[in-house]
PDB file of N, CA and C in Angstrom:
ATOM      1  N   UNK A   1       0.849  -1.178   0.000  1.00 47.00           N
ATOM      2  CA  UNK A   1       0.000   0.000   0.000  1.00 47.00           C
ATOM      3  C   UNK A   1       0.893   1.238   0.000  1.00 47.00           C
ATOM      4  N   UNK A   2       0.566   2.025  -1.081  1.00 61.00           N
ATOM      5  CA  UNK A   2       1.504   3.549  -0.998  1.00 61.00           C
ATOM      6  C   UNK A   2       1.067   4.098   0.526  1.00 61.00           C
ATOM      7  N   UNK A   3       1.974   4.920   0.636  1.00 73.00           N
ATOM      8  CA  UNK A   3       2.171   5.995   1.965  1.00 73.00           C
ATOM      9  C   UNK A   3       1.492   7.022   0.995  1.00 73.00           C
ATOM     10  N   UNK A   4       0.144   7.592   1.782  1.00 80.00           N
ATOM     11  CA  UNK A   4      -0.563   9.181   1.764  1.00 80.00           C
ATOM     12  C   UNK A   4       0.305  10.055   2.268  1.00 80.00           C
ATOM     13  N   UNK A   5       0.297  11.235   1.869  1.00 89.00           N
ATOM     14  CA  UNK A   5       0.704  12.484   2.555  1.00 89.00           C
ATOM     15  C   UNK A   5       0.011  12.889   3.059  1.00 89.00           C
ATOM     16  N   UNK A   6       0.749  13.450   3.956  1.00 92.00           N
ATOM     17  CA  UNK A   6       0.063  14.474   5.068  1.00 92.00           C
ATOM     18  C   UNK A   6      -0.888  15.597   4.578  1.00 92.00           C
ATOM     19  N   UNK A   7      -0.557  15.976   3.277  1.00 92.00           N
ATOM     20  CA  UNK A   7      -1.186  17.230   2.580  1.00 92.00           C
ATOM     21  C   UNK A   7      -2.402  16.287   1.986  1.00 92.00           C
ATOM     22  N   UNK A   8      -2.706  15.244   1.349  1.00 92.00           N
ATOM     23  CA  UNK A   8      -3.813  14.082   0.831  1.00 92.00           C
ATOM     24  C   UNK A   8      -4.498  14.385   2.381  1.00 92.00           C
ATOM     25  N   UNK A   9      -4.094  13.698   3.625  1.00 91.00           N
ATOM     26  CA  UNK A   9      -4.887  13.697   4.463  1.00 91.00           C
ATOM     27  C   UNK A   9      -5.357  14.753   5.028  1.00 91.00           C
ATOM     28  N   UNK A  10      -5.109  16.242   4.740  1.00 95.00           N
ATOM     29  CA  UNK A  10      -5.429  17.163   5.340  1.00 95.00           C
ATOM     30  C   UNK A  10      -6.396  17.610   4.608  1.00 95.00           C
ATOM     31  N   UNK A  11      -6.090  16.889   3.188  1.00 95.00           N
ATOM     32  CA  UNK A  11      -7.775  17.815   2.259  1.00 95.00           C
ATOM     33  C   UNK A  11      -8.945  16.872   2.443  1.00 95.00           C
ATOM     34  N   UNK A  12      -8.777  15.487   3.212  1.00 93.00           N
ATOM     35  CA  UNK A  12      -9.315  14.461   3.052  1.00 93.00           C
ATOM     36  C   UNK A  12      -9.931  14.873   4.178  1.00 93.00           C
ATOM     37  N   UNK A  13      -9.360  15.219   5.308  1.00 94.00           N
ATOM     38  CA  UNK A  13     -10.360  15.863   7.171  1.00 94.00           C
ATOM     39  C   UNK A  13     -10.944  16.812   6.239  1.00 94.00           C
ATOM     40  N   UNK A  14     -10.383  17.957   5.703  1.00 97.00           N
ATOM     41  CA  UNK A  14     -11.194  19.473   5.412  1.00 97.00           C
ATOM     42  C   UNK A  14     -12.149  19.194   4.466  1.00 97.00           C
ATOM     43  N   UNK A  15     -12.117  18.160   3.780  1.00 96.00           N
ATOM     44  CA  UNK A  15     -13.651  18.068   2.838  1.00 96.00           C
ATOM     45  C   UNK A  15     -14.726  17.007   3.587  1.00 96.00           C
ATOM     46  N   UNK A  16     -14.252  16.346   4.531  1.00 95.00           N
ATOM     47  CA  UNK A  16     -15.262  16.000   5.496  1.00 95.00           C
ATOM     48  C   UNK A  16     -15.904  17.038   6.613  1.00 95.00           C
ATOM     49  N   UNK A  17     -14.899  17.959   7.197  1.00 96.00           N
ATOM     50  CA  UNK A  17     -15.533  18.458   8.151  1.00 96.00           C
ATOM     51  C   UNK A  17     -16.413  19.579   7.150  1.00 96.00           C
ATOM     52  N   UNK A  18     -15.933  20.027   5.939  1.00 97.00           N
ATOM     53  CA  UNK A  18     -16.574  21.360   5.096  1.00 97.00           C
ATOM     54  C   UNK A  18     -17.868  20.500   5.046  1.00 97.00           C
ATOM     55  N   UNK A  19     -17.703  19.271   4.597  1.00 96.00           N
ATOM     56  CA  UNK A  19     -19.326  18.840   4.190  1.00 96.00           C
ATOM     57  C   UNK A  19     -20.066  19.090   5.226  1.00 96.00           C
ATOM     58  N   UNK A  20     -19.667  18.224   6.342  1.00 96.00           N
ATOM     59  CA  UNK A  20     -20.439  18.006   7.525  1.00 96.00           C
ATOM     60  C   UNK A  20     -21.332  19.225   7.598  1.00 96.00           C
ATOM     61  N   UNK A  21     -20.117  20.573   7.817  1.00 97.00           N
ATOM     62  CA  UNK A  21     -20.945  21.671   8.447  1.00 97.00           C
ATOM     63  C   UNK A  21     -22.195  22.041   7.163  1.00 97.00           C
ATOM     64  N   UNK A  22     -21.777  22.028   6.191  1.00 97.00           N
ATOM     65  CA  UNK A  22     -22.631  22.018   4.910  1.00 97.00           C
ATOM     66  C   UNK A  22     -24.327  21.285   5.027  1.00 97.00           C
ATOM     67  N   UNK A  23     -23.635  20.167   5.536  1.00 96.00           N
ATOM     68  CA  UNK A  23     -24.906  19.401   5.808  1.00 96.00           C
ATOM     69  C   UNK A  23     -25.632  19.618   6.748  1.00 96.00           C
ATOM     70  N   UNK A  24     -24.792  20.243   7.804  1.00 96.00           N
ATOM     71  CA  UNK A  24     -25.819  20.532   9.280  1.00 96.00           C
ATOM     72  C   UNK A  24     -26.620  21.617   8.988  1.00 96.00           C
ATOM     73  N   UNK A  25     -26.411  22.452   8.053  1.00 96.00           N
ATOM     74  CA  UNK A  25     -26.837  23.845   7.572  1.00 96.00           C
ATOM     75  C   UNK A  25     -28.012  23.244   7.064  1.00 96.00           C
ATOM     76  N   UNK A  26     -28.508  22.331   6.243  1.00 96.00           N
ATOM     77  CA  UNK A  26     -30.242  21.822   5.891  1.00 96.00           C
ATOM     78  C   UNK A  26     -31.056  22.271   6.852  1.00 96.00           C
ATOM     79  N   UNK A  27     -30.945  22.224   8.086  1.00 95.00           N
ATOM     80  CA  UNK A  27     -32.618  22.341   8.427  1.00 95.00           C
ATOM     81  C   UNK A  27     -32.484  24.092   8.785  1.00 95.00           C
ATOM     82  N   UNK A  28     -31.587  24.790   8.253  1.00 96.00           N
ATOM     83  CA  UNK A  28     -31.726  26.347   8.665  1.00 96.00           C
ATOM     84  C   UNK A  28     -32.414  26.558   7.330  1.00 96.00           C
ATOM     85  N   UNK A  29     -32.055  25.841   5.813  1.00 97.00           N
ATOM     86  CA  UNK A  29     -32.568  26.418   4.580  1.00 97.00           C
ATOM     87  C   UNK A  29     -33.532  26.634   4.618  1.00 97.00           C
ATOM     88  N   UNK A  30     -34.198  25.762   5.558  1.00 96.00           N
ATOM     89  CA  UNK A  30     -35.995  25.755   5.477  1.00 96.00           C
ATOM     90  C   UNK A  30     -36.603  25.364   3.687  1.00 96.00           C
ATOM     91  N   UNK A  31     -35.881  23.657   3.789  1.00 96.00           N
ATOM     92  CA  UNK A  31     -35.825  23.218   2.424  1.00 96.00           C
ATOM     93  C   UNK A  31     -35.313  24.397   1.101  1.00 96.00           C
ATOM     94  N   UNK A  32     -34.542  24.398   1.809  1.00 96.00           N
ATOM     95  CA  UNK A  32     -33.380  25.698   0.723  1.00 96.00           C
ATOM     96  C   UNK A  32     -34.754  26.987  -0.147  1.00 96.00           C
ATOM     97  N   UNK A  33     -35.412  27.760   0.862  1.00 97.00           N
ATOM     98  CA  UNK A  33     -36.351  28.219   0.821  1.00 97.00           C
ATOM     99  C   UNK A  33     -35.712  29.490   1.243  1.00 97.00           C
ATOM    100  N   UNK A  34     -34.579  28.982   2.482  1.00 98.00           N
ATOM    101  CA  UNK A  34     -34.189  30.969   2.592  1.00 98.00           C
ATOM    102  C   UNK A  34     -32.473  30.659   2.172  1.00 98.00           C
ATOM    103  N   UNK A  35     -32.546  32.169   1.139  1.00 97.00           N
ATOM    104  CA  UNK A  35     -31.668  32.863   0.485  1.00 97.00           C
ATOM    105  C   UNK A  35     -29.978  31.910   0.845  1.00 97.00           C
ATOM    106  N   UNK A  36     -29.635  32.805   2.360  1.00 97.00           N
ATOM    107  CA  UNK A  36     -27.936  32.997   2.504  1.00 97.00           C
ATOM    108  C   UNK A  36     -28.035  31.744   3.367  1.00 97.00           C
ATOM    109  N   UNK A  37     -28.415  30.994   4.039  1.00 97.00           N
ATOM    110  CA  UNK A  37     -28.236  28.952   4.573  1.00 97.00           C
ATOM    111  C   UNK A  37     -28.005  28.542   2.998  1.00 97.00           C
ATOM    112  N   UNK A  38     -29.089  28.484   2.553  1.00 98.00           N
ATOM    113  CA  UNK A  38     -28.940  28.204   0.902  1.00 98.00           C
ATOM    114  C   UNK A  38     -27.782  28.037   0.339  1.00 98.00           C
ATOM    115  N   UNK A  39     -27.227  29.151   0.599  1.00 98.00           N
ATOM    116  CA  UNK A  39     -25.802  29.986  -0.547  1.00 98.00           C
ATOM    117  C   UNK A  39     -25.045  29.273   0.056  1.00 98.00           C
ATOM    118  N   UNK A  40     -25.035  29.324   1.446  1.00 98.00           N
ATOM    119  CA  UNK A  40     -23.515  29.117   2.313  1.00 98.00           C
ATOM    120  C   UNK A  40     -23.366  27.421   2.090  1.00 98.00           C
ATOM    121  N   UNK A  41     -24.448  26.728   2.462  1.00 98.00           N
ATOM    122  CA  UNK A  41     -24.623  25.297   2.633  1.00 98.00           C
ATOM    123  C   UNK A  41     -24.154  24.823   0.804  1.00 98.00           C
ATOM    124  N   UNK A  42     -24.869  24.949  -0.091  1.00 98.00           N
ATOM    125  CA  UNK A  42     -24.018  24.869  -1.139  1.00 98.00           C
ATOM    126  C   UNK A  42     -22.920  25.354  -1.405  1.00 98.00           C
ATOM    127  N   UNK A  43     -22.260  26.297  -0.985  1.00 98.00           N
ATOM    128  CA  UNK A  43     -20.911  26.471  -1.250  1.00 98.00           C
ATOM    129  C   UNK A  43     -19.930  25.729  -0.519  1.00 98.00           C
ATOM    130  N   UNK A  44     -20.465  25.100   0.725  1.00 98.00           N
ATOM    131  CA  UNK A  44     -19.512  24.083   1.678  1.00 98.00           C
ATOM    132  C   UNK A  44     -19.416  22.939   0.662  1.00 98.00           C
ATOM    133  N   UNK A  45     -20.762  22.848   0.412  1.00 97.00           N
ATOM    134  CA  UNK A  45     -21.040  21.389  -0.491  1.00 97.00           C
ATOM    135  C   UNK A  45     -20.101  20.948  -1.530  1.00 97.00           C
ATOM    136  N   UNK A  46     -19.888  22.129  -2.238  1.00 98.00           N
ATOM    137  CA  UNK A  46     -19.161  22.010  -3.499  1.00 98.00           C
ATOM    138  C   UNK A  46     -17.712  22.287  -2.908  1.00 98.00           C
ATOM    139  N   UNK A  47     -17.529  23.228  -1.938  1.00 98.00           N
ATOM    140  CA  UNK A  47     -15.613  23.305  -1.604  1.00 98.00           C
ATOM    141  C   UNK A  47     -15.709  21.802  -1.533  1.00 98.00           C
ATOM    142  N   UNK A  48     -16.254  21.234  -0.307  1.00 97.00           N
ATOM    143  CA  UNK A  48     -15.994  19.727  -0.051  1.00 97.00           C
ATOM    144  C   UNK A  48     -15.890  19.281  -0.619  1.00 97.00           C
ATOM    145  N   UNK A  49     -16.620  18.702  -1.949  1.00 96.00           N
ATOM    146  CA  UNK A  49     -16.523  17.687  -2.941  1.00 96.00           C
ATOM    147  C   UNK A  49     -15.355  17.797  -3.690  1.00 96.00           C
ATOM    148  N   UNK A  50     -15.286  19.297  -4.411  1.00 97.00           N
ATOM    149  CA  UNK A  50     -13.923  19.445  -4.817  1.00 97.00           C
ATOM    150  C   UNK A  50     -12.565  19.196  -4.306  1.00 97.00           C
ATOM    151  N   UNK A  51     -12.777  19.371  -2.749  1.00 96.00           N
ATOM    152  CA  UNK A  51     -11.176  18.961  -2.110  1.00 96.00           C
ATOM    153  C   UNK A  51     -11.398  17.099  -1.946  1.00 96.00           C
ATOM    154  N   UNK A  52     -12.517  16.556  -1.966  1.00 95.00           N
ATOM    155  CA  UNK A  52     -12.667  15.159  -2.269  1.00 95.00           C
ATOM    156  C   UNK A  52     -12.357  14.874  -3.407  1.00 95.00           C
ATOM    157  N   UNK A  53     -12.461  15.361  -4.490  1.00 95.00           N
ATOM    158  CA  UNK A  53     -12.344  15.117  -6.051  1.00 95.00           C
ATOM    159  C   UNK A  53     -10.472  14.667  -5.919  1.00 95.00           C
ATOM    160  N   UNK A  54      -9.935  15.989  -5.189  1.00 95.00           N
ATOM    161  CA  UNK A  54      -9.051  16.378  -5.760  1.00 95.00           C
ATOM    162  C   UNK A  54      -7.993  15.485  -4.927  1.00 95.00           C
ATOM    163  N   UNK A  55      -8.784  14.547  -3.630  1.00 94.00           N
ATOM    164  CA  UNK A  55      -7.639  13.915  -3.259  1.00 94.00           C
ATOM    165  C   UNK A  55      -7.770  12.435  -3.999  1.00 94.00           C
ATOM    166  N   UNK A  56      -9.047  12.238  -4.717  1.00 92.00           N
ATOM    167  CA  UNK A  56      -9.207  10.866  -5.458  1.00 92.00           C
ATOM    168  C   UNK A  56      -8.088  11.406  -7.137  1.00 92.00           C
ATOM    169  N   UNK A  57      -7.501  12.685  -7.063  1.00 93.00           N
ATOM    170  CA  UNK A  57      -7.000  13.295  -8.053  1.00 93.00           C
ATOM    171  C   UNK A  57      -5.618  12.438  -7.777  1.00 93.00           C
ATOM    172  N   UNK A  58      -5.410  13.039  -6.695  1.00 92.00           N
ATOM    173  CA  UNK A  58      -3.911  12.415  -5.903  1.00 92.00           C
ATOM    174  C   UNK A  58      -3.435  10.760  -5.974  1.00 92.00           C
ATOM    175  N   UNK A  59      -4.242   9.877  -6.529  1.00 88.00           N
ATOM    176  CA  UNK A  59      -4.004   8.754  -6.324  1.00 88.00           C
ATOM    177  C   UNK A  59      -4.493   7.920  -5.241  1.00 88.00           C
ATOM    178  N   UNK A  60      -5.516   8.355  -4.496  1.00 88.00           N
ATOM    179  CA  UNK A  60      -6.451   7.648  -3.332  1.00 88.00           C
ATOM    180  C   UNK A  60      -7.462   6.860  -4.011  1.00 88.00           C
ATOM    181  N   UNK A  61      -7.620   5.720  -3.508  1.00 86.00           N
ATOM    182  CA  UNK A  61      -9.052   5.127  -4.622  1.00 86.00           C
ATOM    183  C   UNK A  61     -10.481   5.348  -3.776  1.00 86.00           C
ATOM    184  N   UNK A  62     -11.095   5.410  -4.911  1.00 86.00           N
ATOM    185  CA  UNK A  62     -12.427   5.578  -4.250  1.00 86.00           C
ATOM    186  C   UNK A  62     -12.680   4.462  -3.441  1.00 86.00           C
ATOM    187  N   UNK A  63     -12.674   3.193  -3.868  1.00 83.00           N
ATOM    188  CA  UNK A  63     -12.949   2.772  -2.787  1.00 83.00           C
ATOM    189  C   UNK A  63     -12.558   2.683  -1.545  1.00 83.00           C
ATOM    190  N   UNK A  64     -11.685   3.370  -1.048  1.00 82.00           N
ATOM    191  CA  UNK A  64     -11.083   3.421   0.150  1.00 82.00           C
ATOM    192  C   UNK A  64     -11.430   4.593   0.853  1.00 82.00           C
ATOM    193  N   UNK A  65     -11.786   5.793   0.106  1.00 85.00           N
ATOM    194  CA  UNK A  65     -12.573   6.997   0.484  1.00 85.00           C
ATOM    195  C   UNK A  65     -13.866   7.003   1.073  1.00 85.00           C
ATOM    196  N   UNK A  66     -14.265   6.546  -0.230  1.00 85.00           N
ATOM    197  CA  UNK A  66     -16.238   6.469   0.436  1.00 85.00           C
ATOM    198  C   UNK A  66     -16.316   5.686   1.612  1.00 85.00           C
ATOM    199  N   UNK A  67     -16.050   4.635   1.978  1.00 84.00           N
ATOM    200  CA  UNK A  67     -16.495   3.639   3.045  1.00 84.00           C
ATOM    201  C   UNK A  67     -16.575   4.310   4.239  1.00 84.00           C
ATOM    202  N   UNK A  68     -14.761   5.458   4.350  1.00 83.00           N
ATOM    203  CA  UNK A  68     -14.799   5.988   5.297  1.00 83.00           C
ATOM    204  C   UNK A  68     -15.199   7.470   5.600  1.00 83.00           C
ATOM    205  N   UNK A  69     -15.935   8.004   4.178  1.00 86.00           N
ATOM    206  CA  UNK A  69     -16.777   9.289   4.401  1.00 86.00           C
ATOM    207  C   UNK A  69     -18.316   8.581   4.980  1.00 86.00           C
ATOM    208  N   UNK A  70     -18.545   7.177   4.456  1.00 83.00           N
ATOM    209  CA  UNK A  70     -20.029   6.574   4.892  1.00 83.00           C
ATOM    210  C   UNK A  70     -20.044   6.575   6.224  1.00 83.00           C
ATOM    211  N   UNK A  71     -19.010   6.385   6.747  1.00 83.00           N
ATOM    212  CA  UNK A  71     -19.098   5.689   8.216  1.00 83.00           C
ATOM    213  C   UNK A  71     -19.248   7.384   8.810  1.00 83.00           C
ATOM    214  N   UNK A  72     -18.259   7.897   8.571  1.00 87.00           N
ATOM    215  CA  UNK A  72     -18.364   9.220   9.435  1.00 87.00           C
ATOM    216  C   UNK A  72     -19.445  10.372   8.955  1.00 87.00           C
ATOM    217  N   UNK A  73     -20.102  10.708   8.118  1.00 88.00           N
ATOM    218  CA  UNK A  73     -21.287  11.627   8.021  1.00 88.00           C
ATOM    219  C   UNK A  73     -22.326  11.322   8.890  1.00 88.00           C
ATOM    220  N   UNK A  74     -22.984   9.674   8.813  1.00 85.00           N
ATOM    221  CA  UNK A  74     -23.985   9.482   9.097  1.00 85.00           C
ATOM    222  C   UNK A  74     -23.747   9.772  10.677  1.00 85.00           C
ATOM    223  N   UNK A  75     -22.252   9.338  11.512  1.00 87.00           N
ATOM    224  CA  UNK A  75     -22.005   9.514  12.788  1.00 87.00           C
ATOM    225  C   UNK A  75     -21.869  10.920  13.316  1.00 87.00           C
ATOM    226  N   UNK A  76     -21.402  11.686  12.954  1.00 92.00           N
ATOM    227  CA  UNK A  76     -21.051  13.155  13.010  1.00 92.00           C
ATOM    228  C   UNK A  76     -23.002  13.823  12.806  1.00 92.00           C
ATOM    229  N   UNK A  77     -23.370  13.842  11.789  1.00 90.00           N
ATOM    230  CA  UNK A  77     -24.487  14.227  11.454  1.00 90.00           C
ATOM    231  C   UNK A  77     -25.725  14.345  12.724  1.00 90.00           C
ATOM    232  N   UNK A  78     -25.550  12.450  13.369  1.00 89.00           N
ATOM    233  CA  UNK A  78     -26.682  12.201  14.185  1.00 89.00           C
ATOM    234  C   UNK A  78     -26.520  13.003  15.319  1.00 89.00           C
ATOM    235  N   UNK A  79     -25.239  13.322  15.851  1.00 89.00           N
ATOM    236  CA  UNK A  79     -25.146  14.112  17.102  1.00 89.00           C
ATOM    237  C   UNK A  79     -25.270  15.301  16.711  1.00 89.00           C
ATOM    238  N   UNK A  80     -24.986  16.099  15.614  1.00 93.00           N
ATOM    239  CA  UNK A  80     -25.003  17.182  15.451  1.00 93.00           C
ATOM    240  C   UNK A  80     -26.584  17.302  15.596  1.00 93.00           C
ATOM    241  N   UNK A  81     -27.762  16.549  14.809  1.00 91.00           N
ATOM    242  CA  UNK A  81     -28.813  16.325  15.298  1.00 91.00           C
ATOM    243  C   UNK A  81     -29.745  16.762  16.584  1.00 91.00           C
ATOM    244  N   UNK A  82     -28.838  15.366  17.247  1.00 91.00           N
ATOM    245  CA  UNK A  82     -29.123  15.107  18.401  1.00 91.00           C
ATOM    246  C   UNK A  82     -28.642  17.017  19.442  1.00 91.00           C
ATOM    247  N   UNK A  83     -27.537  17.219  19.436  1.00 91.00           N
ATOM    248  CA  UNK A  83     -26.942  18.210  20.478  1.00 91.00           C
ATOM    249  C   UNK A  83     -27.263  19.599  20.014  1.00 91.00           C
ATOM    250  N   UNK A  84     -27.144  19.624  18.684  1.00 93.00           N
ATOM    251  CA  UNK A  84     -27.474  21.628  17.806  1.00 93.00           C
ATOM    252  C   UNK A  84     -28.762  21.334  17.812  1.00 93.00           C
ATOM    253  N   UNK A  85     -29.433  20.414  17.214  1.00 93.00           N
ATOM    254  CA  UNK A  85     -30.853  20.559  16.763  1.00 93.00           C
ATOM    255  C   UNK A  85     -31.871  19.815  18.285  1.00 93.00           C
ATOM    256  N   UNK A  86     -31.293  19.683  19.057  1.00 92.00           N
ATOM    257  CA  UNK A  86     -32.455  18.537  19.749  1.00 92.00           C
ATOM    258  C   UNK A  86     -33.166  18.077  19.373  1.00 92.00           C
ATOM    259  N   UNK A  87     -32.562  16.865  18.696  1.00 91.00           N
ATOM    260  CA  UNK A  87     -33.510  15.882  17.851  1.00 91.00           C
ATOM    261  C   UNK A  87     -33.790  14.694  18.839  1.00 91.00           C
ATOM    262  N   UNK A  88     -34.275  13.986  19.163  1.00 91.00           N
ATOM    263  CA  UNK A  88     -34.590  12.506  19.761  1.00 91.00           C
ATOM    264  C   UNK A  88     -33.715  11.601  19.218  1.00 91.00           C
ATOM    265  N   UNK A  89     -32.865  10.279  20.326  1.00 84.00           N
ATOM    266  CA  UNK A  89     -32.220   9.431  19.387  1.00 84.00           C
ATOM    267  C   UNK A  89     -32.326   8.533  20.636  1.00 84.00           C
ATOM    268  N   UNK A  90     -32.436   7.551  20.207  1.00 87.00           N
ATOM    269  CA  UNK A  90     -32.744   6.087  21.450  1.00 87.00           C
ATOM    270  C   UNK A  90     -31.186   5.535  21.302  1.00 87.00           C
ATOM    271  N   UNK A  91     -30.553   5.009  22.741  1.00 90.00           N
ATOM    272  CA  UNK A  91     -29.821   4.263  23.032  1.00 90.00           C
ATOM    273  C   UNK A  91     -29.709   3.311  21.667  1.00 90.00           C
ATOM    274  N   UNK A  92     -30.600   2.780  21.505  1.00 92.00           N
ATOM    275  CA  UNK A  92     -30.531   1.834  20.222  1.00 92.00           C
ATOM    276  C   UNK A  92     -30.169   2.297  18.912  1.00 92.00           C
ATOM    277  N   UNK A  93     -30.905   3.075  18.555  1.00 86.00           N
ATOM    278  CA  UNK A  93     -30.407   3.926  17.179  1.00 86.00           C
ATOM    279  C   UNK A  93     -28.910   4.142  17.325  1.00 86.00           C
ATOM    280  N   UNK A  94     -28.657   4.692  18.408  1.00 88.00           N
ATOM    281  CA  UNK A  94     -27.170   5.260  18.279  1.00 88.00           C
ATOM    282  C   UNK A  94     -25.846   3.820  18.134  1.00 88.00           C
ATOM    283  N   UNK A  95     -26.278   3.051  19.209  1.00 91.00           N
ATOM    284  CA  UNK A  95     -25.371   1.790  19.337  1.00 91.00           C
ATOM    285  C   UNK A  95     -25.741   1.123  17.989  1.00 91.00           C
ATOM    286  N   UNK A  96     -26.542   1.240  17.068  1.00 91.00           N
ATOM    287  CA  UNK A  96     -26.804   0.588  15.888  1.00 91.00           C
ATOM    288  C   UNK A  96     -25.942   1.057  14.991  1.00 91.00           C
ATOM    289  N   UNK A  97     -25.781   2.776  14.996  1.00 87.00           N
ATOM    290  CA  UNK A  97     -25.406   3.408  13.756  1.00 87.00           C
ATOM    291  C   UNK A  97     -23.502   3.557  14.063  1.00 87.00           C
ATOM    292  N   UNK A  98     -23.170   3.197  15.243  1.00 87.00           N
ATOM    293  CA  UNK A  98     -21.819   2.697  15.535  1.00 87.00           C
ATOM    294  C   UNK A  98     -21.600   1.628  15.182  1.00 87.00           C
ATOM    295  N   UNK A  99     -22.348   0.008  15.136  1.00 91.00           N
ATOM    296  CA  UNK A  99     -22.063  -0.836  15.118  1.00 91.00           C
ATOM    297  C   UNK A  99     -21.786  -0.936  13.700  1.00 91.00           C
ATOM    298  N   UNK A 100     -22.782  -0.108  12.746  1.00 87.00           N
ATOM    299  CA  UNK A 100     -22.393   0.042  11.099  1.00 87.00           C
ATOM    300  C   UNK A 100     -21.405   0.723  10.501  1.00 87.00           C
ATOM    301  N   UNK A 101     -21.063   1.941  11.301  1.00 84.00           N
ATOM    302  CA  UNK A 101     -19.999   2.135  10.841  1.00 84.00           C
ATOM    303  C   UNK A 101     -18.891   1.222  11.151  1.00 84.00           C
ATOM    304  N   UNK A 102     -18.721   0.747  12.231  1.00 85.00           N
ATOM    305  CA  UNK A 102     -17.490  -0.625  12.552  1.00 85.00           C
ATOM    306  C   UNK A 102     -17.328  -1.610  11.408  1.00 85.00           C
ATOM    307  N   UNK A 103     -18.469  -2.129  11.044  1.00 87.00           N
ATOM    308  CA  UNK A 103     -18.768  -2.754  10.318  1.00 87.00           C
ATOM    309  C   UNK A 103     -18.034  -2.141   8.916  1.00 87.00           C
ATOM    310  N   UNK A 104     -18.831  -1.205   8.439  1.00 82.00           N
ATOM    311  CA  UNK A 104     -18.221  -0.413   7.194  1.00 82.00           C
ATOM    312  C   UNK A 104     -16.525  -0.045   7.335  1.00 82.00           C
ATOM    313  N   UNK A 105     -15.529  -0.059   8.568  1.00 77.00           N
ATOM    314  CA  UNK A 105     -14.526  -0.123   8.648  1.00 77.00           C
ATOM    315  C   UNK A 105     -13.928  -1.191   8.531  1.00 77.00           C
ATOM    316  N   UNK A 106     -14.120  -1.828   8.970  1.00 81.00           N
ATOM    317  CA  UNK A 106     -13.905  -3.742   8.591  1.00 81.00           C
ATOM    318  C   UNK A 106     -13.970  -4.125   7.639  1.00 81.00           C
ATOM    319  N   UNK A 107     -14.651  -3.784   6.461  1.00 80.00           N
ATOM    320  CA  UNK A 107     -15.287  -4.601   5.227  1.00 80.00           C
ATOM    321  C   UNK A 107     -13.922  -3.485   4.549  1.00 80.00           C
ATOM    322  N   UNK A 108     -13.955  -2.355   4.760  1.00 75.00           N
ATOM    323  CA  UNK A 108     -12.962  -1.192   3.803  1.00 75.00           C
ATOM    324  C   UNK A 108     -11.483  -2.204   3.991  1.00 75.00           C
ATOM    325  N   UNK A 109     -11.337  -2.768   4.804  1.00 75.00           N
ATOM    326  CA  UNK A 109      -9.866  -3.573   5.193  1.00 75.00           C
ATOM    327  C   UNK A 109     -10.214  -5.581   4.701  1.00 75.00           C
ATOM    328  N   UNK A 110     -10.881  -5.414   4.387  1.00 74.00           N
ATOM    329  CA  UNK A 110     -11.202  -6.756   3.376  1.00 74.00           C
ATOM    330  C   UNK A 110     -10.220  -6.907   1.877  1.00 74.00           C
TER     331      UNK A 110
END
């Protein structure tokens, strides 16, 4: 397996955390209904993807990317949920949506 750089892994955190916040920004759009959530949340959207593009540019394979953007949105997302938005989440839901991402880390090392 090649050695990543440090500069690969630094666009690889910054287009996860850009999405994330991108994504937490949905329920301010008010279904992308008001103006500047709108603007801002798509413009995270697209920095992110692009610094994702650009580290699958670098020689990272996708499949080794996605598994571990799958595992971490859906985890990051639910608390952001749960703690910014006070959303409801049962003991169960949560120990479920850990046990899948584990899972989805395991199978990426298959």
């Amino acid at each position: 397996m090649e050695s990543i750089s440090l500069t690969v892994i630094l666009m690889f955190v910054a287009s996860i955390i850009i999405q994330i916040i991108g994504q937490s920004l949905w329920p301010r759009t008010a279904g992308f209904r008001k103006l500047i959530p709108t603007v801002i949340s798509c413009a995270l959207q697209a920095i992110g993807l692009m610094l994702f593009a650009r580290v699958l540019v670098s020689g990272v394979q996708l499949s080794m990317l996605v598994p571990f953007a799958g595992a971490i949105f859906p985890l990051v997302l639910v608390f952001i949920g749960i703690f910014i938005y006070r959303e409801k989440a049962s003991v169960l839901k949560i120990a479920m949506l850990f046990g899948a991402c584990l899972l989805i880390g395991v199978a990426n090392f298959m």
